[in-house]
Amino acid sequence: MKIKINGKEYLTNCSKLTDLKNSFYSTNKNIISIINGFQTEENVSVKDDDEIFFIDKHKYPEKNELEEMLCSRHTPNVHQKIKNARVAVAGLGGLGSNIAVMLARTGIGTLHLVDFDTVDVSNLNRQHYFIPHLGIKKTDAIKQQIAQINPFVKVICDSVKVDKKNCAEIFKDDGIVCEAFDRPEAKALLVNCLLESRNDVYVIAASGMAGFDKSNSITTKIVSEKFYICGDGTSEAKQGCGLMAPRAGICASHQANAVLRIILNKFEV
């Protein structure tokens, strides 16, 4: 029968997946088997025109191998939608740096990173940076990390401060924008600018994730068809209630998951 293995056509008489794998990699126990977009360890039947990938999980992957791995985790139809998406992250602090990394791990096709700041030592308590990043632009630091997570994600960087004059222009090509600014006035500026100037953009904002209150108090609320707010809505950074990694990370996860639900059309207003 005719099958495709790692993108190349083969003729084979092997009718079982494990037998086929062993014929290519008889001594390598680190090979992952993916058949028609699904990873499996079972010795399933192989049929004519099946598409199979054998991937060494300890080696640097080729682009098509990484695509297949993501596809096998997400299922084919889901992964293709994620791969075709473009998302902006406005602000790369405790929320945005974590949002960007999580979206890169899901295989978002294009990430637009917007932040004017550089990494400093105070960021290390909750933001997705490391000591070697100190002093460099946050956009560059996240771009470097994404290249080590999934080098095939397209990353667009704008190292600029968002204001009333440039807001609409900066995000004009983005259909989904995660608001991840620190200051309330900056949050309001971005949300108002996008929702008032466009009817085709989804905005996922955040409010209330300081301190160490209950994890479950952080939720995702649907404000309108294209506007969502993640957080508890009340807790703010103040004396005795600082910004800490766990709750900031929980809120960032809510925002990243909201992005996926929008892409996959899983929200109901």
Short mmCIF file of C-alpha atoms in Angstrom, two decimals:
data_model
loop_
_atom_site.label_atom_id
_atom_site.label_comp_id
_atom_site.label_asym_id
_atom_site.label_seq_id
_atom_site.Cartn_x
_atom_site.Cartn_y
_atom_site.Cartn_z
CA MET A 1 0.00 0.00 0.00
CA LYS A 2 1.01 3.61 -0.47
CA ILE A 3 1.46 5.80 2.60
CA LYS A 4 3.25 9.03 3.47
CA ILE A 5 5.94 9.06 6.17
CA ASN A 6 7.39 12.38 7.34
CA GLY A 7 6.14 14.04 4.17
CA LYS A 8 7.51 11.45 1.71
CA GLU A 9 5.59 8.73 -0.12
CA TYR A 10 6.45 5.09 0.54
CA LEU A 11 5.21 1.70 -0.59
CA THR A 12 5.00 -0.77 2.28
CA ASN A 13 3.59 -4.13 3.25
CA CYS A 14 3.51 -3.29 6.97
CA SER A 15 -0.06 -3.28 8.21
CA LYS A 16 0.64 -2.16 11.81
CA LEU A 17 2.06 1.15 13.03
CA THR A 18 4.58 -0.26 15.52
CA ASP A 19 5.92 -2.70 12.95
CA LEU A 20 6.34 0.14 10.52
CA LYS A 21 8.15 2.29 13.12
CA ASN A 22 10.49 -0.56 14.00
CA SER A 23 11.40 -1.02 10.36
CA PHE A 24 12.71 2.57 10.31
CA TYR A 25 13.99 2.96 13.89
CA SER A 26 14.64 -0.51 15.26
CA THR A 27 16.86 0.61 18.17
CA ASN A 28 15.52 4.08 18.97
CA LYS A 29 13.03 4.09 21.85
CA ASN A 30 12.51 7.88 21.73
CA ILE A 31 10.38 7.91 18.57
CA ILE A 32 6.87 9.38 18.78
CA SER A 33 4.28 8.01 16.34
CA ILE A 34 1.62 10.26 14.83
CA ILE A 35 -0.93 8.87 12.40
CA ASN A 36 -3.34 11.15 10.55
CA GLY A 37 -2.77 13.96 13.05
CA PHE A 38 -3.10 11.92 16.26
CA GLN A 39 -0.29 10.73 18.52
CA THR A 40 -0.58 7.14 19.70
CA GLU A 41 1.46 4.42 21.39
CA GLU A 42 -0.87 1.67 20.22
CA ASN A 43 -0.06 -0.71 17.39
CA VAL A 44 -2.96 0.50 15.25
CA SER A 45 -3.68 -0.63 11.71
CA VAL A 46 -2.14 1.26 8.81
CA LYS A 47 -4.26 1.85 5.70
CA ASP A 48 -3.64 3.08 2.19
CA ASP A 49 -3.02 6.85 1.99
CA ASP A 50 -2.43 7.23 5.74
CA GLU A 51 -0.08 10.07 6.70
CA ILE A 52 2.41 9.17 9.40
CA PHE A 53 5.09 11.07 11.26
CA PHE A 54 7.87 9.44 13.28
CA ILE A 55 9.58 12.08 15.41
CA ASP A 56 12.58 11.77 17.72
CA LYS A 57 11.42 13.65 20.83
CA HIS A 58 14.99 14.49 21.89
CA LYS A 59 16.11 16.16 18.66
CA TYR A 60 15.53 19.68 17.37
CA PRO A 61 12.39 19.40 15.22
CA GLU A 62 11.94 20.45 11.63
CA LYS A 63 9.06 22.85 11.00
CA ASN A 64 6.73 20.13 9.72
CA GLU A 65 7.60 17.89 12.68
CA LEU A 66 6.78 20.58 15.22
CA GLU A 67 3.56 21.34 13.33
CA GLU A 68 2.57 17.69 13.56
CA MET A 69 3.35 17.54 17.26
CA LEU A 70 1.18 20.58 17.96
CA CYS A 71 -1.51 19.26 15.66
CA SER A 72 -1.55 15.92 17.47
CA ARG A 73 -2.00 17.70 20.81
CA HIS A 74 -4.67 20.13 19.61
CA THR A 75 -6.37 17.91 16.96
CA PRO A 76 -6.04 18.90 13.27
CA ASN A 77 -8.96 21.30 12.84
CA VAL A 78 -8.22 23.11 16.09
CA HIS A 79 -4.54 23.55 15.34
CA GLN A 80 -5.11 24.95 11.86
CA LYS A 81 -7.38 27.69 13.24
CA ILE A 82 -4.82 28.57 15.91
CA LYS A 83 -2.00 28.60 13.39
CA ASN A 84 -3.91 31.02 11.14
CA ALA A 85 -4.63 33.49 13.96
CA ARG A 86 -2.96 36.80 14.76
CA VAL A 87 -3.08 38.20 18.31
CA ALA A 88 -1.70 41.39 19.84
CA VAL A 89 -0.47 41.61 23.42
CA ALA A 90 -0.43 45.20 24.68
CA GLY A 91 1.94 45.39 27.62
CA LEU A 92 4.51 42.73 28.50
CA GLY A 93 4.50 42.82 32.30
CA GLY A 94 3.10 40.26 34.72
CA LEU A 95 0.11 39.62 32.46
CA GLY A 96 1.39 40.20 28.95
CA SER A 97 4.73 38.40 29.20
CA ASN A 98 2.96 35.27 30.43
CA ILE A 99 0.12 35.61 27.90
CA ALA A 100 2.61 35.85 25.03
CA VAL A 101 4.55 32.77 26.14
CA MET A 102 1.38 30.70 26.61
CA LEU A 103 0.06 31.69 23.18
CA ALA A 104 3.40 30.85 21.60
CA ARG A 105 3.21 27.39 23.14
CA THR A 106 -0.22 26.88 21.61
CA GLY A 107 1.19 27.69 18.15
CA ILE A 108 -0.52 31.02 17.43
CA GLY A 109 0.61 31.92 13.92
CA THR A 110 1.41 35.60 14.52
CA LEU A 111 2.02 37.44 17.78
CA HIS A 112 2.17 41.24 17.86
CA LEU A 113 4.06 42.39 20.97
CA VAL A 114 3.70 45.99 22.14
CA ASP A 115 5.64 47.51 25.05
CA PHE A 116 7.99 50.50 25.45
CA ASP A 117 9.78 49.33 28.62
CA THR A 118 12.97 47.42 29.41
CA VAL A 119 13.37 44.52 31.84
CA ASP A 120 14.45 45.50 35.36
CA VAL A 121 15.07 43.52 38.53
CA SER A 122 11.65 44.36 39.99
CA ASN A 123 10.02 42.43 37.13
CA LEU A 124 11.49 39.08 38.14
CA ASN A 125 8.91 38.36 40.87
CA ARG A 126 6.03 37.73 38.43
CA GLN A 127 7.01 38.45 34.83
CA HIS A 128 8.34 35.90 32.36
CA TYR A 129 11.93 37.16 32.34
CA PHE A 130 15.29 35.96 33.59
CA ILE A 131 18.41 37.68 34.90
CA PRO A 132 20.16 37.71 31.49
CA HIS A 133 17.24 39.80 30.17
CA LEU A 134 17.90 42.72 32.54
CA GLY A 135 18.30 45.99 30.67
CA ILE A 136 16.97 44.85 27.30
CA LYS A 137 13.64 45.71 25.70
CA LYS A 138 10.76 43.57 26.88
CA THR A 139 9.65 43.01 23.29
CA ASP A 140 13.10 41.66 22.41
CA ALA A 141 13.25 39.49 25.54
CA ILE A 142 9.91 37.82 24.82
CA LYS A 143 10.78 37.42 21.16
CA GLN A 144 13.97 35.60 22.17
CA GLN A 145 12.01 33.26 24.43
CA ILE A 146 9.42 32.52 21.77
CA ALA A 147 12.21 31.61 19.36
CA GLN A 148 13.30 28.95 21.86
CA ILE A 149 9.75 27.67 22.38
CA ASN A 150 8.43 27.70 18.82
CA PRO A 151 10.73 29.33 16.26
CA PHE A 152 8.02 29.16 13.60
CA VAL A 153 5.70 31.65 15.31
CA LYS A 154 5.89 35.00 13.53
CA VAL A 155 6.64 37.74 16.06
CA ILE A 156 6.06 41.43 15.31
CA CYS A 157 7.46 43.90 17.84
CA ASP A 158 6.51 47.51 18.52
CA SER A 159 8.70 49.01 21.23
CA VAL A 160 6.54 52.09 21.66
CA LYS A 161 4.31 53.68 24.28
CA VAL A 162 0.64 53.55 23.30
CA ASP A 163 -1.22 56.86 23.40
CA LYS A 164 -4.34 58.43 21.88
CA LYS A 165 -2.50 59.45 18.73
CA ASN A 166 -0.96 56.10 17.80
CA CYS A 167 -3.31 53.52 19.36
CA ALA A 168 -5.55 52.90 16.36
CA GLU A 169 -2.61 52.72 13.95
CA ILE A 170 -0.55 50.32 16.07
CA PHE A 171 -3.34 47.72 16.34
CA LYS A 172 -5.02 48.24 12.94
CA ASP A 173 -4.09 44.75 11.68
CA ASP A 174 -4.97 42.87 14.87
CA GLY A 175 -8.32 41.11 15.22
CA ILE A 176 -7.73 40.13 18.86
CA VAL A 177 -5.99 42.37 21.39
CA CYS A 178 -5.06 41.41 24.95
CA GLU A 179 -4.92 44.49 27.17
CA ALA A 180 -2.15 43.88 29.72
CA PHE A 181 -1.14 47.33 30.91
CA ASP A 182 -0.35 48.18 34.53
CA ARG A 183 -2.00 51.60 34.90
CA PRO A 184 -5.79 52.05 34.89
CA GLU A 185 -5.60 55.09 32.60
CA ALA A 186 -3.59 53.15 30.02
CA LYS A 187 -6.08 50.27 30.20
CA ALA A 188 -9.02 52.63 29.66
CA LEU A 189 -7.28 54.41 26.80
CA LEU A 190 -6.65 51.19 24.88
CA VAL A 191 -10.08 49.67 25.45
CA ASN A 192 -11.95 52.86 24.56
CA CYS A 193 -9.80 53.52 21.51
CA LEU A 194 -10.31 50.06 20.01
CA LEU A 195 -13.98 49.56 20.83
CA GLU A 196 -14.96 53.06 19.72
CA SER A 197 -12.97 53.09 16.47
CA ARG A 198 -13.60 49.51 15.28
CA ASN A 199 -16.43 46.98 15.32
CA ASP A 200 -14.28 44.05 14.13
CA VAL A 201 -11.81 43.73 17.01
CA TYR A 202 -12.00 41.55 20.13
CA VAL A 203 -10.55 43.09 23.28
CA ILE A 204 -9.63 41.00 26.32
CA ALA A 205 -8.86 43.26 29.28
CA ALA A 206 -7.84 42.57 32.87
CA SER A 207 -8.82 44.08 36.20
CA GLY A 208 -8.02 42.82 39.69
CA MET A 209 -5.31 40.20 40.26
CA ALA A 210 -3.18 41.61 43.09
CA GLY A 211 -2.36 39.89 46.35
CA PHE A 212 -3.02 36.30 47.38
CA ASP A 213 -6.80 36.05 47.64
CA LYS A 214 -8.76 33.02 46.41
CA SER A 215 -7.70 31.70 43.02
CA ASN A 216 -11.29 31.04 42.00
CA SER A 217 -12.26 34.67 42.48
CA ILE A 218 -10.49 35.41 39.20
CA THR A 219 -12.95 34.83 36.37
CA THR A 220 -13.58 35.76 32.74
CA LYS A 221 -16.60 38.00 32.24
CA ILE A 222 -18.29 38.72 28.93
CA VAL A 223 -19.07 42.44 28.88
CA SER A 224 -20.29 42.53 25.29
CA GLU A 225 -19.96 40.50 22.11
CA LYS A 226 -16.33 41.52 21.57
CA PHE A 227 -15.24 42.73 25.01
CA TYR A 228 -14.12 40.50 27.88
CA ILE A 229 -12.59 41.24 31.28
CA CYS A 230 -10.49 38.79 33.30
CA GLY A 231 -9.71 39.16 37.01
CA ASP A 232 -11.65 39.63 40.23
CA GLY A 233 -12.53 43.23 39.38
CA THR A 234 -11.53 44.63 42.77
CA SER A 235 -8.06 43.76 44.08
CA GLU A 236 -5.45 46.37 43.26
CA ALA A 237 -1.79 46.68 44.13
CA LYS A 238 -1.30 48.61 47.37
CA GLN A 239 0.62 48.39 50.62
CA GLY A 240 0.20 44.89 52.03
CA CYS A 241 -1.31 43.64 48.75
CA GLY A 242 1.36 43.53 46.07
CA LEU A 243 1.48 41.99 42.65
CA MET A 244 2.59 38.36 42.93
CA ALA A 245 3.27 35.62 40.43
CA PRO A 246 0.46 33.14 41.23
CA ARG A 247 -2.61 35.38 40.81
CA ALA A 248 -1.04 37.37 37.97
CA GLY A 249 -0.36 34.07 36.24
CA ILE A 250 -3.92 32.86 36.82
CA CYS A 251 -5.33 36.03 35.27
CA ALA A 252 -2.89 35.78 32.35
CA SER A 253 -4.07 32.20 31.79
CA HIS A 254 -7.68 33.41 31.71
CA GLN A 255 -6.78 35.94 29.04
CA ALA A 256 -4.80 33.44 26.95
CA ASN A 257 -7.61 30.91 27.19
CA ALA A 258 -10.13 33.58 26.18
CA VAL A 259 -8.06 34.13 23.05
CA LEU A 260 -8.34 30.45 22.16
CA ARG A 261 -12.08 30.40 22.84
CA ILE A 262 -12.56 33.37 20.51
CA ILE A 263 -10.47 31.76 17.77
CA LEU A 264 -12.39 28.50 18.12
CA ASN A 265 -15.77 30.25 18.40
CA LYS A 266 -16.49 28.80 21.85
CA PHE A 267 -17.87 31.94 23.53
CA GLU A 268 -21.58 32.49 23.88
CA VAL A 269 -22.80 35.97 24.81
#
